[in-house]
mmCIF file of C-alpha atoms in Angstrom:
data_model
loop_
_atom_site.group_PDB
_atom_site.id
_atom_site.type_symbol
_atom_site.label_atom_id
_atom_site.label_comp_id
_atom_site.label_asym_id
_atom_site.label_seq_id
_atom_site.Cartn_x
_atom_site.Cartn_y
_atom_site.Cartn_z
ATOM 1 C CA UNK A 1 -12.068 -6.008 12.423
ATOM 2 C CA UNK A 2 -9.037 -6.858 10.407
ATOM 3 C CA UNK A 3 -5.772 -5.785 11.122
ATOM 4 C CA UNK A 4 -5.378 -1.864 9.555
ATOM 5 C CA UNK A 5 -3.474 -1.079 6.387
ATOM 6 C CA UNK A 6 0.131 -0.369 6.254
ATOM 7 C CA UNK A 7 0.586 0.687 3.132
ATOM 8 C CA UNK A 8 1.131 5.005 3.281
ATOM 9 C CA UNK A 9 0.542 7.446 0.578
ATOM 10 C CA UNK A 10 4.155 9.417 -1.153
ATOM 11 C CA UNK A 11 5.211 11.740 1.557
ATOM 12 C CA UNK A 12 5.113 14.371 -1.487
ATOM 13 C CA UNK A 13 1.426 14.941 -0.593
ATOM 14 C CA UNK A 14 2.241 17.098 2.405
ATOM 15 C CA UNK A 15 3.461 19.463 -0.027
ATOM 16 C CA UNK A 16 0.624 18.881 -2.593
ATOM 17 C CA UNK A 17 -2.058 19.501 -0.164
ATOM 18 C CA UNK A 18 -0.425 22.406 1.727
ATOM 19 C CA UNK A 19 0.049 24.416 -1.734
ATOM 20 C CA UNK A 20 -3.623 23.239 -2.847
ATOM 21 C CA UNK A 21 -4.906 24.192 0.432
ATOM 22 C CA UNK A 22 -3.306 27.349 0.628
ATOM 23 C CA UNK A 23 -4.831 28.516 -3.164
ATOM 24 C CA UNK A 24 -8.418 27.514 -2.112
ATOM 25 C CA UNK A 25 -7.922 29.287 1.060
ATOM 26 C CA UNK A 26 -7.166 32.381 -0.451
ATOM 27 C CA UNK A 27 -10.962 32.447 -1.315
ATOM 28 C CA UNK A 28 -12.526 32.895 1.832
ATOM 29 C CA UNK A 29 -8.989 34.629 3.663
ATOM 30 C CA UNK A 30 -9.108 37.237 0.927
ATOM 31 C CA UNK A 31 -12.887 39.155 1.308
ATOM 32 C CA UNK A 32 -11.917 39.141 5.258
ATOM 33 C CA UNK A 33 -8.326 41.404 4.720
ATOM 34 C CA UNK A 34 -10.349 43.325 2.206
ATOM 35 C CA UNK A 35 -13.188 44.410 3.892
ATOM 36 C CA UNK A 36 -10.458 45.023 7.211
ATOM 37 C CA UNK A 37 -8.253 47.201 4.994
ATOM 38 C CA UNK A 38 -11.390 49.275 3.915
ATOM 39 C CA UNK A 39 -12.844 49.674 7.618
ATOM 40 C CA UNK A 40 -9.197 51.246 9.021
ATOM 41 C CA UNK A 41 -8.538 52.922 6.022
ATOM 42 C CA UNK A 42 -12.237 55.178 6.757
ATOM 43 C CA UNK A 43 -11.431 54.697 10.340
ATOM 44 C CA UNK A 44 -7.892 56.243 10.113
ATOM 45 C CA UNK A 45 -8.749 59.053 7.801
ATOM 46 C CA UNK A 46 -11.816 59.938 9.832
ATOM 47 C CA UNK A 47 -11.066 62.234 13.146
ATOM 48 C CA UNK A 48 -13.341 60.691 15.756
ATOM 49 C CA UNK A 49 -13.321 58.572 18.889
ATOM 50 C CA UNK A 50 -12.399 54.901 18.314
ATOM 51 C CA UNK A 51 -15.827 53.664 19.438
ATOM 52 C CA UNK A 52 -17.742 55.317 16.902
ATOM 53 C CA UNK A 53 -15.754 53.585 14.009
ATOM 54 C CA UNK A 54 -15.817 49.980 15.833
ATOM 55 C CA UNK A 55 -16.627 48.458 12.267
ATOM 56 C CA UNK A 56 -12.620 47.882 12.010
ATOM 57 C CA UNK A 57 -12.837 46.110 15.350
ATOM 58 C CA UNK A 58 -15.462 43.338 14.001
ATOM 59 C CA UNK A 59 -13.439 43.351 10.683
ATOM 60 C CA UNK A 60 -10.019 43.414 12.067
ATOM 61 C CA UNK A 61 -11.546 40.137 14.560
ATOM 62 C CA UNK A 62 -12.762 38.723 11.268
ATOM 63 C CA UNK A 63 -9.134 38.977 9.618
ATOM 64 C CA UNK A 64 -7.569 37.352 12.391
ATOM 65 C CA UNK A 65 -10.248 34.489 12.513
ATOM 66 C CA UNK A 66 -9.433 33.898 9.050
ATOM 67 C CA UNK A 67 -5.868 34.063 8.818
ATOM 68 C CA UNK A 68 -5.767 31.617 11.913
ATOM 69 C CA UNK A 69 -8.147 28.972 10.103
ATOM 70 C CA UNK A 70 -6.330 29.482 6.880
ATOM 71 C CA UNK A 71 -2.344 28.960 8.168
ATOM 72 C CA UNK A 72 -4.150 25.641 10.328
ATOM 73 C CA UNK A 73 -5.764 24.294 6.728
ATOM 74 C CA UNK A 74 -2.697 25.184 4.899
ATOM 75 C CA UNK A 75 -0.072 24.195 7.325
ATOM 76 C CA UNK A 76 -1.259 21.657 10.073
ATOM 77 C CA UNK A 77 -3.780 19.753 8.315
ATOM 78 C CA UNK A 78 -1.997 18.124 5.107
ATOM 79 C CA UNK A 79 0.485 17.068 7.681
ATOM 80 C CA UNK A 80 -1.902 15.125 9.890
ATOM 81 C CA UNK A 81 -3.817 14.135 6.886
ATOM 82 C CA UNK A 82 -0.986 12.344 5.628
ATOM 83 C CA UNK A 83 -0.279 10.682 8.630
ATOM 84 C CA UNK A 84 -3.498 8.938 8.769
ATOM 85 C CA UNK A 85 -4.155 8.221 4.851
ATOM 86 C CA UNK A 86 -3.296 4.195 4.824
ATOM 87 C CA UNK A 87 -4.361 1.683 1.916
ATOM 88 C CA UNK A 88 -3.638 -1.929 0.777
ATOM 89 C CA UNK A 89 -4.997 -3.921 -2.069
ATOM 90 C CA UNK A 90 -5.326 -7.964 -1.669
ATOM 91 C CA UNK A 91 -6.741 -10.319 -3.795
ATOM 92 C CA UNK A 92 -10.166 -9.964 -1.892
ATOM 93 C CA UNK A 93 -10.569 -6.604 -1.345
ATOM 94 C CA UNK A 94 -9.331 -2.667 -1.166
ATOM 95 C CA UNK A 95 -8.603 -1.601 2.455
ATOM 96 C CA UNK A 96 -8.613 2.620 2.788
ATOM 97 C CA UNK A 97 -8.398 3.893 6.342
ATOM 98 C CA UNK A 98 -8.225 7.674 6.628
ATOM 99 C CA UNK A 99 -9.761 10.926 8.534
ATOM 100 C CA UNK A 100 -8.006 13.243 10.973
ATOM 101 C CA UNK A 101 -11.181 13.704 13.439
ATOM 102 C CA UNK A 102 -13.275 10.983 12.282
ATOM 103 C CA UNK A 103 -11.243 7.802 11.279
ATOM 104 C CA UNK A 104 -13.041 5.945 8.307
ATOM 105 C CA UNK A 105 -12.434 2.744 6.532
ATOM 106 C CA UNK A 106 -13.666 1.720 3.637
ATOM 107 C CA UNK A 107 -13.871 -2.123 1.902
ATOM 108 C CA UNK A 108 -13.988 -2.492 -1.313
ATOM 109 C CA UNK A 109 -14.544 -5.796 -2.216
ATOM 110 C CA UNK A 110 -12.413 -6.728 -6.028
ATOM 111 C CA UNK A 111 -15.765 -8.399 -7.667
ATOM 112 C CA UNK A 112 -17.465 -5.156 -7.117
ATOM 113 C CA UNK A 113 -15.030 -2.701 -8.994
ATOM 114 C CA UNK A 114 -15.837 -1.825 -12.003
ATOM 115 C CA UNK A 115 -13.315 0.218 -13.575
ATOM 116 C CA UNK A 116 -9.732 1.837 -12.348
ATOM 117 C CA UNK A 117 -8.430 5.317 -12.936
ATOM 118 C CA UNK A 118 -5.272 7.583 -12.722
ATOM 119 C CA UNK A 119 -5.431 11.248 -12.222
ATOM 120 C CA UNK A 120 -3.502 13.843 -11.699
ATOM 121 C CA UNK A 121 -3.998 17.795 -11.510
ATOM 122 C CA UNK A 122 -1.543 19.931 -11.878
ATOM 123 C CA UNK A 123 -0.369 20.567 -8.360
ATOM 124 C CA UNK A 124 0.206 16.953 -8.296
ATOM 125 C CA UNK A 125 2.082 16.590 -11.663
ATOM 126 C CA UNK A 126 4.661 19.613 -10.362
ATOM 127 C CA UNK A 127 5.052 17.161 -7.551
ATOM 128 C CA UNK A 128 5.158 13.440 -9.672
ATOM 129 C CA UNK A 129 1.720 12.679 -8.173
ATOM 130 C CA UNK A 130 -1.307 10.568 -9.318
ATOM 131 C CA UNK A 131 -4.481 9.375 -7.920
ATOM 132 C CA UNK A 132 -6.092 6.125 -8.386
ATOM 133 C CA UNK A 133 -10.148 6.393 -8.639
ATOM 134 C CA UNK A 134 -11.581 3.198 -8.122
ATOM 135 C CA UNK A 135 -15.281 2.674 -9.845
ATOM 136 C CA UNK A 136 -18.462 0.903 -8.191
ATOM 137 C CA UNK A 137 -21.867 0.839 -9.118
ATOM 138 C CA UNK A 138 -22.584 3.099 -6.493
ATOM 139 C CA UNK A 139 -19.789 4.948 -5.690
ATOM 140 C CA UNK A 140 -16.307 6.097 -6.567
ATOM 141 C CA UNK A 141 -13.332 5.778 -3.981
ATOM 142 C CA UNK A 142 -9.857 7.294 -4.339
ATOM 143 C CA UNK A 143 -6.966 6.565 -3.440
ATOM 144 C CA UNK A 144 -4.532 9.835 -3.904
ATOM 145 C CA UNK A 145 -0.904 11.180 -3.855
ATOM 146 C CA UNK A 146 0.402 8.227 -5.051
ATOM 147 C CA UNK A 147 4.122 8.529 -7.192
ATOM 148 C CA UNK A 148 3.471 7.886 -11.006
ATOM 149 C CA UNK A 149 5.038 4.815 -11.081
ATOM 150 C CA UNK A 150 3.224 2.998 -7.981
ATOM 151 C CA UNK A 151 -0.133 4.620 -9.238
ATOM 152 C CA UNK A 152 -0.130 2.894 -12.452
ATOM 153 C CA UNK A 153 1.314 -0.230 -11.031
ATOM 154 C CA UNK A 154 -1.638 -0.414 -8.472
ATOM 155 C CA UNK A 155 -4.063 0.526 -10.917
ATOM 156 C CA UNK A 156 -2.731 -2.487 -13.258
ATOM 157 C CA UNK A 157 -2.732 -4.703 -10.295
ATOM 158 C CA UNK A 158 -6.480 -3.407 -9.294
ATOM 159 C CA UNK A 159 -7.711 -4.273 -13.075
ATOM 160 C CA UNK A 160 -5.766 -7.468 -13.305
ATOM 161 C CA UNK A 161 -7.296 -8.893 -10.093
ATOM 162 C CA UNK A 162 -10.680 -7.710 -10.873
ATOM 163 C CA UNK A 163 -10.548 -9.747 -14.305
ATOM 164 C CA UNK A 164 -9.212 -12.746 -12.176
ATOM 165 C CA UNK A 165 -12.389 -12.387 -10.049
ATOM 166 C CA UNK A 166 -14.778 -11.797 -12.850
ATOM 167 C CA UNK A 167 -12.784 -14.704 -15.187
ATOM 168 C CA UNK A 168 -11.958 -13.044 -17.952
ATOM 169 C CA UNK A 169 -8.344 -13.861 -18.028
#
């Protein structure tokens, strides 16, 4: 196997990702601290024993599940995503080597692209961030949380060397 990319995403991603992941997370964390806040607000206005309300001890578990899995996506995860997200474009071929559990790396070969994207949401434009989307027949590959300047620089480079390839410079 060749020798692995070097070639890191903008350390601004770390803050892209934690903010994007924390939104999204509010999806699932929020029905889990609703439906808690509704099971000790009958158990606490209710006079009986504590194991005949034990619905707030099944929500209350549920809350906690959730607000551990959401502060892990929101906080831990961007970070070691980062860390692992590496890239480098040659004359040949794309090199992308990423995952956190799972490492996977992906080849694109230049003759095979078809067309080369920038993109940027608006998380990433708060933070000066594209991504590039590179175009096959069968698939679509990304390379993300890259500063606007180096995104459309690599996505000129991409295009240029695929017309080199093809010959139609």
């Amino acid at each position: 196997m060749n020798q692995e990319p070097g070639t890191r995403i903008h350390e601004n991603a770390i803050k892209a990702w934690t903010i994007n992941a924390l939104l999204f997370g509010l999806l699932w964390f929020s029905p889990a601290a609703f439906y808690m806040g509704i099971a000790v607000g009958k158990n606490l206005s209710m006079a009986q024993t504590w194991y005949n309300g034990i619905d707030w001890v099944l929500f209350t578990s549920f809350f906690l599940i959730a607000l551990i899995f959401y502060l892990l996506t929101g906080i831990l995860l961007p970070k070691l995503r980062w860390q692992r997200w590496k890239y480098d474009v040659s004359e040949k071929e794309i090199d992308m080597l990423r995952g956190i559990i799972i490492k996977k790396r992906t080849l694109v070969p230049i003759n095979r692209v078809q067309h080369v994207d920038t993109r940027q949401g608006p998380v990433y434009r708060k933070f000066g961030l594209s991504s590039v989307t590179i175009s096959t027949a069968a698939t679509t590959h990304e390379i993300p949380a890259l500063d606007d300047d180096t995104a459309d620089e690599l996505r000129n480079t991409i295009s240029t060397l695929v017309r080199k390839v093809k010959g139609d410079v």
